[in-house]
Amino acid sequence: MDVRKQILTQATRLFAGQGYDGTSVQQIADAVGIRKPSLLYHFKSKDELRENVIAEMLGHWNAVLPGLLLKASTEERFDATMEALTEFFIEDPDRARLFLRETLDRPQSMKAMLAKFVQPWVNLLGEQLERAKGRGLVRADVDPEAYAVEVITMAVAGTAVIDTLEVILPGTPARGSTRKRHARELIRVARSSLYTDNEGEK
Amino acid sequence: MDVRKQILTQATRLFAGQGYDGTSVQQIADAVGIRKPSLLYHFKSKDELRENVIAEMLGHWNAVLPGLLLKASTEERFDATMEALTEFFIEDPDRARLFLRETLDRPQSMKAMLAKFVQPWVNLLGEQLERAKGRGLVRADVDPEAYAVEVITMAVAGTAVIDTLEVILPGTPARGSTRKRHARELIRVARSSLYTDNEGEK
DNA sequence: CCTACCGATCGGTAGG
DNA sequence: CCTACCGATCGGTAGG
């Protein structure tokens, strides 16, 4: 029964690209190559399908990020933490778009998810940044949690819209290199606004 | 005939909050207090209404920003430019949400608008940052246009979702102060990742 | 600015 | 996983 996975894949792609309200169950069924009632046999309602799409994304999140974040933060390589976070979204822009749309469309349910899956990590990171501040490693004027929120926003939203915003950038060289240019500058901004001094990383 | 303005106001509010596809003409008519066909007398179609809502936003943009940006950039107060930009969106979060949704929903038409209304300013800013770089005022590793895109993204997206993301921030003091905390850290990040040295601004 | 009404599409169900 | 079908709502029109 991996028609379920096909449905989830197509639903993710369409919800990310056109939004939940802008996507009909019919369109998803067409993309999979089945009839609408067949889709509704696997997922009782459009809303249940949406919940499963979100759950799948949070699954990736929970499988991949904790290891990266924990490792990076215990070593006090905060920039590596930010790079890992950025890569998680850049790897699959649909993830970023879905996340952003869900935040706009269902702020209340997103609040609950953020409280459960993101806040603990931001708090942990915040404490460690606070300590690093005391030791002069991190700038004194940094607001740790607010800083984390800004970087997360920049990573998610930047990745979600960079293909559209690239029209602003003049020298557009090879295909897809705009994403790299975005990623590089994002990391640079995140890093240089955090540390008291450059550590000489390329 | 300021029922037209009422329609535009309610449409802006509802499109920003629920999206274009998530808002029916009926809902907008109800919010204004007229019948659906009456609304469609003022705006021939839902799509024409959307275009007018966007045009109104771009009108504000063109009326307010050029002066601010030109003044700030000729004085080489780039951080003031960024502050002005941030304030433009923070002043009315619906503006940021609408802008973000339009970028997600209609990337092609947004590309055309960006090329016309934003790219010239980013180019100008880019040239000035490049010169400031040569004089050692701005960090050597800054990618001027990419930097501008990151800051714009942070300002727009941050303002659009901060009310939802505030659940991540622990010490939530007074009402609405989360927005100020967001604005302060955004400016700090933008500034400290741009200049070679602190100029001592509070 | 209204009443009355239209065809098309929506999410979803019955029943096999 | 399908055919057949449902009531509700969609954007929009006729006509006044």
GROMACS .gro file of C-alpha atoms in nm, chain A:
model
  202
    1MET     CA    1   0.000   0.000   0.000
    2ASP     CA    2   0.243   0.269  -0.094
    3VAL     CA    3  -0.033   0.458  -0.270
    4ARG     CA    4  -0.061   0.628   0.068
    5LYS     CA    5   0.292   0.758   0.032
    6GLN     CA    6   0.219   0.874  -0.323
    7ILE     CA    7  -0.083   1.067  -0.198
    8LEU     CA    8   0.124   1.227   0.078
    9THR     CA    9   0.400   1.319  -0.167
   10GLN     CA   10   0.164   1.482  -0.417
   11ALA     CA   11  -0.037   1.652  -0.144
   12THR     CA   12   0.282   1.797   0.006
   13ARG     CA   13   0.394   1.927  -0.331
   14LEU     CA   14   0.055   2.082  -0.414
   15PHE     CA   15  -0.016   2.226  -0.068
   16ALA     CA   16   0.333   2.382  -0.066
   17GLY     CA   17   0.289   2.531  -0.412
   18GLN     CA   18  -0.075   2.642  -0.412
   19GLY     CA   19  -0.178   2.630  -0.049
   20TYR     CA   20  -0.439   2.412   0.123
   21ASP     CA   21  -0.740   2.615   0.012
   22GLY     CA   22  -0.596   2.651  -0.337
   23THR     CA   23  -0.567   2.275  -0.382
   24SER     CA   24  -0.868   2.047  -0.441
   25VAL     CA   25  -0.886   1.680  -0.344
   26GLN     CA   26  -0.956   1.620  -0.713
   27GLN     CA   27  -0.622   1.773  -0.814
   28ILE     CA   28  -0.433   1.552  -0.572
   29ALA     CA   29  -0.619   1.242  -0.692
   30ASP     CA   30  -0.540   1.335  -1.053
   31ALA     CA   31  -0.170   1.378  -0.968
   32VAL     CA   32  -0.164   1.033  -0.809
   33GLY     CA   33  -0.370   0.878  -1.089
   34ILE     CA   34  -0.669   0.757  -0.887
   35ARG     CA   35  -1.030   0.872  -0.838
   36LYS     CA   36  -1.129   1.115  -0.568
   37PRO     CA   37  -1.332   0.865  -0.359
   38SER     CA   38  -1.032   0.631  -0.365
   39LEU     CA   39  -0.817   0.900  -0.208
   40LEU     CA   40  -1.086   0.958   0.055
   41TYR     CA   41  -1.070   0.589   0.140
   42HIS     CA   42  -0.708   0.633   0.250
   43PHE     CA   43  -0.763   0.966   0.423
   44LYS     CA   44  -1.113   1.020   0.561
   45SER     CA   45  -1.112   1.392   0.488
   46LYS     CA   46  -0.905   1.666   0.326
   47ASP     CA   47  -0.827   1.793   0.673
   48GLU     CA   48  -0.700   1.455   0.788
   49LEU     CA   49  -0.475   1.448   0.481
   50ARG     CA   50  -0.335   1.787   0.577
   51GLU     CA   51  -0.266   1.669   0.931
   52ASN     CA   52  -0.076   1.370   0.796
   53VAL     CA   53   0.128   1.589   0.563
   54ILE     CA   54   0.226   1.810   0.856
   55ALA     CA   55   0.296   1.510   1.077
   56GLU     CA   56   0.531   1.369   0.813
   57MET     CA   57   0.723   1.697   0.807
   58LEU     CA   58   0.750   1.705   1.185
   59GLY     CA   59   0.869   1.346   1.167
   60HIS     CA   60   1.165   1.445   0.953
   61TRP     CA   61   1.225   1.736   1.185
   62ASN     CA   62   1.238   1.515   1.493
   63ALA     CA   63   1.447   1.247   1.326
   64VAL     CA   64   1.715   1.477   1.188
   65LEU     CA   65   1.743   1.793   1.392
   66PRO     CA   66   1.787   1.685   1.757
   67GLY     CA   67   2.112   1.507   1.680
   68LEU     CA   68   2.251   1.794   1.480
   69LEU     CA   69   2.144   2.061   1.722
   70LEU     CA   70   2.258   1.877   2.032
   71LYS     CA   71   2.598   1.797   1.887
   72ALA     CA   72   2.650   2.145   1.751
   73SER     CA   73   2.543   2.321   2.067
   74THR     CA   74   2.738   2.110   2.317
   75GLU     CA   75   3.048   2.190   2.114
   76GLU     CA   76   2.939   2.552   2.120
   77ARG     CA   77   2.953   2.568   1.744
   78PHE     CA   78   2.639   2.777   1.718
   79ASP     CA   79   2.705   2.866   1.359
   80ALA     CA   80   2.707   2.493   1.278
   81THR     CA   81   2.366   2.471   1.443
   82MET     CA   82   2.238   2.747   1.220
   83GLU     CA   83   2.394   2.586   0.915
   84ALA     CA   84   2.225   2.255   0.995
   85LEU     CA   85   1.892   2.433   1.036
   86THR     CA   86   1.934   2.618   0.709
   87GLU     CA   87   2.033   2.302   0.525
   88PHE     CA   88   1.725   2.120   0.657
   89PHE     CA   89   1.503   2.366   0.472
   90ILE     CA   90   1.723   2.433   0.169
   91GLU     CA   91   1.739   2.059   0.105
   92ASP     CA   92   1.365   2.067   0.031
   93PRO     CA   93   1.211   2.411  -0.032
   94ASP     CA   94   0.860   2.259  -0.019
   95ARG     CA   95   0.922   2.197   0.349
   96ALA     CA   96   0.988   2.566   0.405
   97ARG     CA   97   0.689   2.676   0.199
   98LEU     CA   98   0.458   2.434   0.380
   99PHE     CA   99   0.586   2.547   0.716
  100LEU     CA  100   0.539   2.913   0.624
  101ARG     CA  101   0.189   2.862   0.481
  102GLU     CA  102   0.079   2.668   0.786
  103THR     CA  103   0.203   2.950   1.009
  104LEU     CA  104   0.000   3.201   0.808
  105ASP     CA  105  -0.313   2.986   0.767
  106ARG     CA  106  -0.343   2.819   1.106
  107PRO     CA  107  -0.150   3.029   1.359
  108GLN     CA  108  -0.319   2.868   1.659
  109SER     CA  109  -0.234   2.509   1.569
  110MET     CA  110   0.115   2.621   1.467
  111LYS     CA  111   0.162   2.779   1.809
  112ALA     CA  112   0.093   2.443   1.970
  113MET     CA  113   0.344   2.269   1.742
  114LEU     CA  114   0.610   2.532   1.801
  115ALA     CA  115   0.564   2.507   2.177
  116LYS     CA  116   0.611   2.131   2.156
  117PHE     CA  117   0.879   2.083   1.891
  118VAL     CA  118   1.078   2.406   1.867
  119GLN     CA  119   1.061   2.594   2.195
  120PRO     CA  120   1.265   2.338   2.396
  121TRP     CA  121   1.551   2.369   2.149
  122VAL     CA  122   1.539   2.745   2.138
  123ASN     CA  123   1.542   2.755   2.518
  124LEU     CA  124   1.841   2.521   2.532
  125LEU     CA  125   2.021   2.726   2.271
  126GLY     CA  126   1.926   3.044   2.454
  127GLU     CA  127   2.081   2.924   2.780
  128GLN     CA  128   2.402   2.823   2.610
  129LEU     CA  129   2.426   3.153   2.427
  130GLU     CA  130   2.374   3.331   2.756
  131ARG     CA  131   2.667   3.144   2.908
  132ALA     CA  132   2.881   3.206   2.601
  133LYS     CA  133   2.796   3.572   2.641
  134GLY     CA  134   2.923   3.573   2.995
  135ARG     CA  135   3.253   3.434   2.871
  136GLY     CA  136   3.286   3.700   2.603
  137LEU     CA  137   3.252   3.459   2.312
  138VAL     CA  138   2.921   3.601   2.204
  139ARG     CA  139   2.833   3.969   2.168
  140ALA     CA  140   2.693   4.129   2.480
  141ASP     CA  141   2.397   4.291   2.303
  142VAL     CA  142   2.259   3.966   2.160
  143ASP     CA  143   1.903   3.876   2.267
  144PRO     CA  144   1.951   3.497   2.250
  145GLU     CA  145   1.596   3.374   2.189
  146ALA     CA  146   1.503   3.668   1.968
  147TYR     CA  147   1.822   3.603   1.773
  148ALA     CA  148   1.722   3.239   1.722
  149VAL     CA  149   1.377   3.347   1.603
  150GLU     CA  150   1.530   3.588   1.351
  151VAL     CA  151   1.765   3.326   1.210
  152ILE     CA  152   1.492   3.063   1.188
  153THR     CA  153   1.266   3.314   1.010
  154MET     CA  154   1.543   3.407   0.770
  155ALA     CA  155   1.617   3.041   0.694
  156VAL     CA  156   1.255   2.931   0.647
  157ALA     CA  157   1.119   3.233   0.466
  158GLY     CA  158   1.435   3.292   0.266
  159THR     CA  159   1.432   2.938   0.134
  160ALA     CA  160   1.060   2.954   0.062
  161VAL     CA  161   1.078   3.264  -0.154
  162ILE     CA  162   1.435   3.282  -0.288
  163ASP     CA  163   1.334   3.150  -0.632
  164THR     CA  164   1.102   3.449  -0.664
  165LEU     CA  165   1.329   3.705  -0.502
  166GLU     CA  166   1.624   3.609  -0.721
  167VAL     CA  167   1.485   3.850  -0.980
  168ILE     CA  168   1.625   4.123  -0.753
  169LEU     CA  169   1.980   3.989  -0.772
  170PRO     CA  170   2.167   4.124  -1.075
  171GLY     CA  171   2.447   3.884  -1.170
  172THR     CA  172   2.251   3.560  -1.192
  173PRO     CA  173   2.516   3.309  -1.304
  174ALA     CA  174   2.445   2.936  -1.324
  175ARG     CA  175   2.111   2.767  -1.250
  176GLY     CA  176   2.028   2.714  -0.884
  177SER     CA  177   2.336   2.903  -0.771
  178THR     CA  178   2.107   3.176  -0.640
  179ARG     CA  179   2.011   2.937  -0.362
  180LYS     CA  180   2.377   2.892  -0.273
  181ARG     CA  181   2.432   3.265  -0.276
  182HIS     CA  182   2.134   3.303  -0.042
  183ALA     CA  183   2.262   3.028   0.187
  184ARG     CA  184   2.612   3.175   0.202
  185GLU     CA  185   2.495   3.526   0.290
  186LEU     CA  186   2.244   3.392   0.542
  187ILE     CA  187   2.518   3.203   0.725
  188ARG     CA  188   2.746   3.505   0.709
  189VAL     CA  189   2.481   3.735   0.856
  190ALA     CA  190   2.391   3.485   1.129
  191ARG     CA  191   2.754   3.430   1.222
  192SER     CA  192   2.887   3.784   1.210
  193SER     CA  193   2.599   3.921   1.415
  194LEU     CA  194   2.657   3.661   1.687
  195TYR     CA  195   3.026   3.636   1.771
  196THR     CA  196   3.234   3.908   1.929
  197ASP     CA  197   3.517   3.840   1.687
  198ASN     CA  198   3.573   3.651   1.364
  199GLU     CA  199   3.712   3.307   1.425
  200GLY     CA  200   3.864   3.312   1.080
  201GLU     CA  201   3.632   3.049   0.925
  202LYS     CA  202   3.639   3.089   0.549
   0.00000   0.00000   0.00000
